[in-house]
Amino acid sequence: MTPERFRTVVSAVLLIGVSVSALLIGSGFVAALAIGWHGSLLGTAPAATTPTTDYSNLAGRLSTLEPLAIVQFGLLTLLATPVARVATSVIGFATERDGLYTAITLAVLAVLLGSIFFLR
């Protein structure tokens, strides 16, 4: 992989991640303006009022198109974007057979994932 192609792929990952996140957050806010935070775009009543910091049952709440769930999914997408960028860099450096940068980037990825899953 050429350095220019590598930069293009990494920038595409960042651009797609931020764009999808912005689209989700924006559509969630527009839906909240239309029906309220705890309503549903499908017209079904939510089982219970969910606090804005509660990410449990996000998939179930997304299936009923709750605006708060859409915004929360957008935020998770935004948080996953740098992780995807680092993972893409690991693949790019490994493809170039650059052992030093692959190891360094793997260490950065391990720190990122460790901070997400183990530090609370």
mmCIF file of C-alpha atoms in Angstrom:
data_model
loop_
_atom_site.group_PDB
_atom_site.id
_atom_site.type_symbol
_atom_site.label_atom_id
_atom_site.label_comp_id
_atom_site.label_asym_id
_atom_site.label_seq_id
_atom_site.Cartn_x
_atom_site.Cartn_y
_atom_site.Cartn_z
ATOM 1 C CA MET A 1 0.000 0.000 0.000
ATOM 2 C CA THR A 2 1.430 3.352 -0.973
ATOM 3 C CA PRO A 3 1.654 6.109 1.648
ATOM 4 C CA GLU A 4 -0.885 8.168 -0.289
ATOM 5 C CA ARG A 5 -3.353 5.267 -0.396
ATOM 6 C CA PHE A 6 -2.783 4.673 3.321
ATOM 7 C CA ARG A 7 -3.600 8.309 4.128
ATOM 8 C CA THR A 8 -6.674 8.147 1.891
ATOM 9 C CA VAL A 9 -8.023 5.044 3.627
ATOM 10 C CA VAL A 10 -7.421 6.459 7.122
ATOM 11 C CA SER A 11 -9.032 9.790 6.241
ATOM 12 C CA ALA A 12 -12.006 7.951 4.696
ATOM 13 C CA VAL A 13 -12.520 6.020 7.950
ATOM 14 C CA LEU A 14 -12.526 9.284 9.898
ATOM 15 C CA LEU A 15 -14.784 11.066 7.417
ATOM 16 C CA ILE A 16 -17.322 8.237 7.288
ATOM 17 C CA GLY A 17 -17.347 7.804 11.073
ATOM 18 C CA VAL A 18 -17.876 11.484 11.801
ATOM 19 C CA SER A 19 -20.439 11.866 9.007
ATOM 20 C CA VAL A 20 -22.522 8.887 10.137
ATOM 21 C CA SER A 21 -22.331 10.099 13.723
ATOM 22 C CA ALA A 22 -23.421 13.616 12.783
ATOM 23 C CA LEU A 23 -26.279 12.234 10.692
ATOM 24 C CA LEU A 24 -27.508 10.043 13.557
ATOM 25 C CA ILE A 25 -27.219 12.770 16.192
ATOM 26 C CA GLY A 26 -28.869 15.339 13.938
ATOM 27 C CA SER A 27 -31.744 13.054 12.987
ATOM 28 C CA GLY A 28 -32.225 12.134 16.653
ATOM 29 C CA PHE A 29 -32.480 15.794 17.615
ATOM 30 C CA VAL A 30 -34.934 16.511 14.794
ATOM 31 C CA ALA A 31 -37.052 13.531 15.860
ATOM 32 C CA ALA A 32 -36.927 14.746 19.471
ATOM 33 C CA LEU A 33 -38.203 18.140 18.362
ATOM 34 C CA ALA A 34 -41.087 16.431 16.580
ATOM 35 C CA ILE A 35 -42.194 13.872 19.177
ATOM 36 C CA GLY A 36 -40.131 14.379 22.340
ATOM 37 C CA TRP A 37 -37.135 12.530 23.727
ATOM 38 C CA HIS A 38 -39.000 9.506 25.025
ATOM 39 C CA GLY A 39 -41.490 9.045 22.194
ATOM 40 C CA SER A 40 -41.214 6.667 19.292
ATOM 41 C CA LEU A 41 -41.211 7.352 15.573
ATOM 42 C CA LEU A 42 -43.223 4.157 15.147
ATOM 43 C CA GLY A 43 -45.968 5.465 17.427
ATOM 44 C CA THR A 44 -45.395 2.885 20.141
ATOM 45 C CA ALA A 45 -45.144 4.035 23.727
ATOM 46 C CA PRO A 46 -41.787 3.369 25.390
ATOM 47 C CA ALA A 47 -41.821 0.787 28.173
ATOM 48 C CA ALA A 48 -40.381 3.252 30.687
ATOM 49 C CA THR A 49 -38.708 6.616 30.723
ATOM 50 C CA THR A 50 -34.995 6.028 30.231
ATOM 51 C CA PRO A 51 -32.387 8.387 31.698
ATOM 52 C CA THR A 52 -30.164 10.023 29.100
ATOM 53 C CA THR A 53 -27.101 8.238 30.513
ATOM 54 C CA ASP A 54 -28.630 4.742 30.306
ATOM 55 C CA TYR A 55 -27.358 2.786 27.320
ATOM 56 C CA SER A 56 -28.952 -0.506 28.332
ATOM 57 C CA ASN A 57 -31.312 -2.091 25.810
ATOM 58 C CA LEU A 58 -30.072 0.332 23.167
ATOM 59 C CA ALA A 59 -30.793 -2.147 20.361
ATOM 60 C CA GLY A 60 -34.377 -2.626 21.533
ATOM 61 C CA ARG A 61 -34.913 1.100 21.834
ATOM 62 C CA LEU A 62 -33.391 1.645 18.393
ATOM 63 C CA SER A 63 -35.846 -0.863 16.939
ATOM 64 C CA THR A 64 -38.705 1.389 18.091
ATOM 65 C CA LEU A 65 -36.849 4.454 16.754
ATOM 66 C CA GLU A 66 -36.684 6.404 20.012
ATOM 67 C CA PRO A 67 -34.962 9.762 19.394
ATOM 68 C CA LEU A 68 -32.834 9.423 22.531
ATOM 69 C CA ALA A 69 -31.617 5.990 21.384
ATOM 70 C CA ILE A 70 -30.741 7.395 17.955
ATOM 71 C CA VAL A 71 -28.660 10.172 19.528
ATOM 72 C CA GLN A 72 -26.981 7.704 21.893
ATOM 73 C CA PHE A 73 -26.101 5.443 18.958
ATOM 74 C CA GLY A 74 -24.642 8.484 17.179
ATOM 75 C CA LEU A 75 -22.491 9.238 20.213
ATOM 76 C CA LEU A 76 -21.282 5.637 20.355
ATOM 77 C CA THR A 77 -20.449 5.858 16.653
ATOM 78 C CA LEU A 78 -18.466 9.033 17.311
ATOM 79 C CA LEU A 79 -16.563 7.333 20.132
ATOM 80 C CA ALA A 80 -15.842 4.279 17.963
ATOM 81 C CA THR A 81 -14.404 6.381 15.122
ATOM 82 C CA PRO A 82 -10.907 6.899 16.634
ATOM 83 C CA VAL A 83 -10.739 3.217 17.562
ATOM 84 C CA ALA A 84 -11.589 2.289 13.966
ATOM 85 C CA ARG A 85 -8.944 4.715 12.740
ATOM 86 C CA VAL A 86 -6.260 3.129 14.921
ATOM 87 C CA ALA A 87 -7.360 -0.381 13.884
ATOM 88 C CA THR A 88 -7.148 0.708 10.239
ATOM 89 C CA SER A 89 -3.645 2.019 10.891
ATOM 90 C CA VAL A 90 -2.612 -1.326 12.391
ATOM 91 C CA ILE A 91 -3.809 -3.088 9.242
ATOM 92 C CA GLY A 92 -2.062 -0.537 7.023
ATOM 93 C CA PHE A 93 1.253 -0.792 8.831
ATOM 94 C CA ALA A 94 1.043 -4.589 8.879
ATOM 95 C CA THR A 95 0.352 -4.571 5.139
ATOM 96 C CA GLU A 96 3.455 -2.422 4.626
ATOM 97 C CA ARG A 97 5.393 -4.896 6.802
ATOM 98 C CA ASP A 98 6.488 -2.096 9.129
ATOM 99 C CA GLY A 99 6.946 -4.021 12.369
ATOM 100 C CA LEU A 100 7.862 -1.075 14.592
ATOM 101 C CA TYR A 101 4.843 1.049 13.699
ATOM 102 C CA THR A 102 2.559 -1.985 13.771
ATOM 103 C CA ALA A 103 3.690 -2.737 17.331
ATOM 104 C CA ILE A 104 3.352 0.882 18.446
ATOM 105 C CA THR A 105 -0.098 1.187 16.919
ATOM 106 C CA LEU A 106 -1.173 -2.122 18.460
ATOM 107 C CA ALA A 107 -0.085 -0.772 21.845
ATOM 108 C CA VAL A 108 -2.156 2.380 21.269
ATOM 109 C CA LEU A 109 -5.132 0.223 20.266
ATOM 110 C CA ALA A 110 -4.708 -1.892 23.410
ATOM 111 C CA VAL A 111 -4.683 1.248 25.569
ATOM 112 C CA LEU A 112 -7.801 2.572 23.830
ATOM 113 C CA LEU A 113 -9.700 -0.694 24.175
ATOM 114 C CA GLY A 114 -8.512 -1.167 27.746
ATOM 115 C CA SER A 115 -9.715 2.287 28.715
ATOM 116 C CA ILE A 116 -13.092 1.591 27.132
ATOM 117 C CA PHE A 117 -13.709 -1.860 28.597
ATOM 118 C CA PHE A 118 -11.814 -1.927 31.874
ATOM 119 C CA LEU A 119 -11.756 1.624 33.250
ATOM 120 C CA ARG A 120 -15.057 2.854 34.593
#
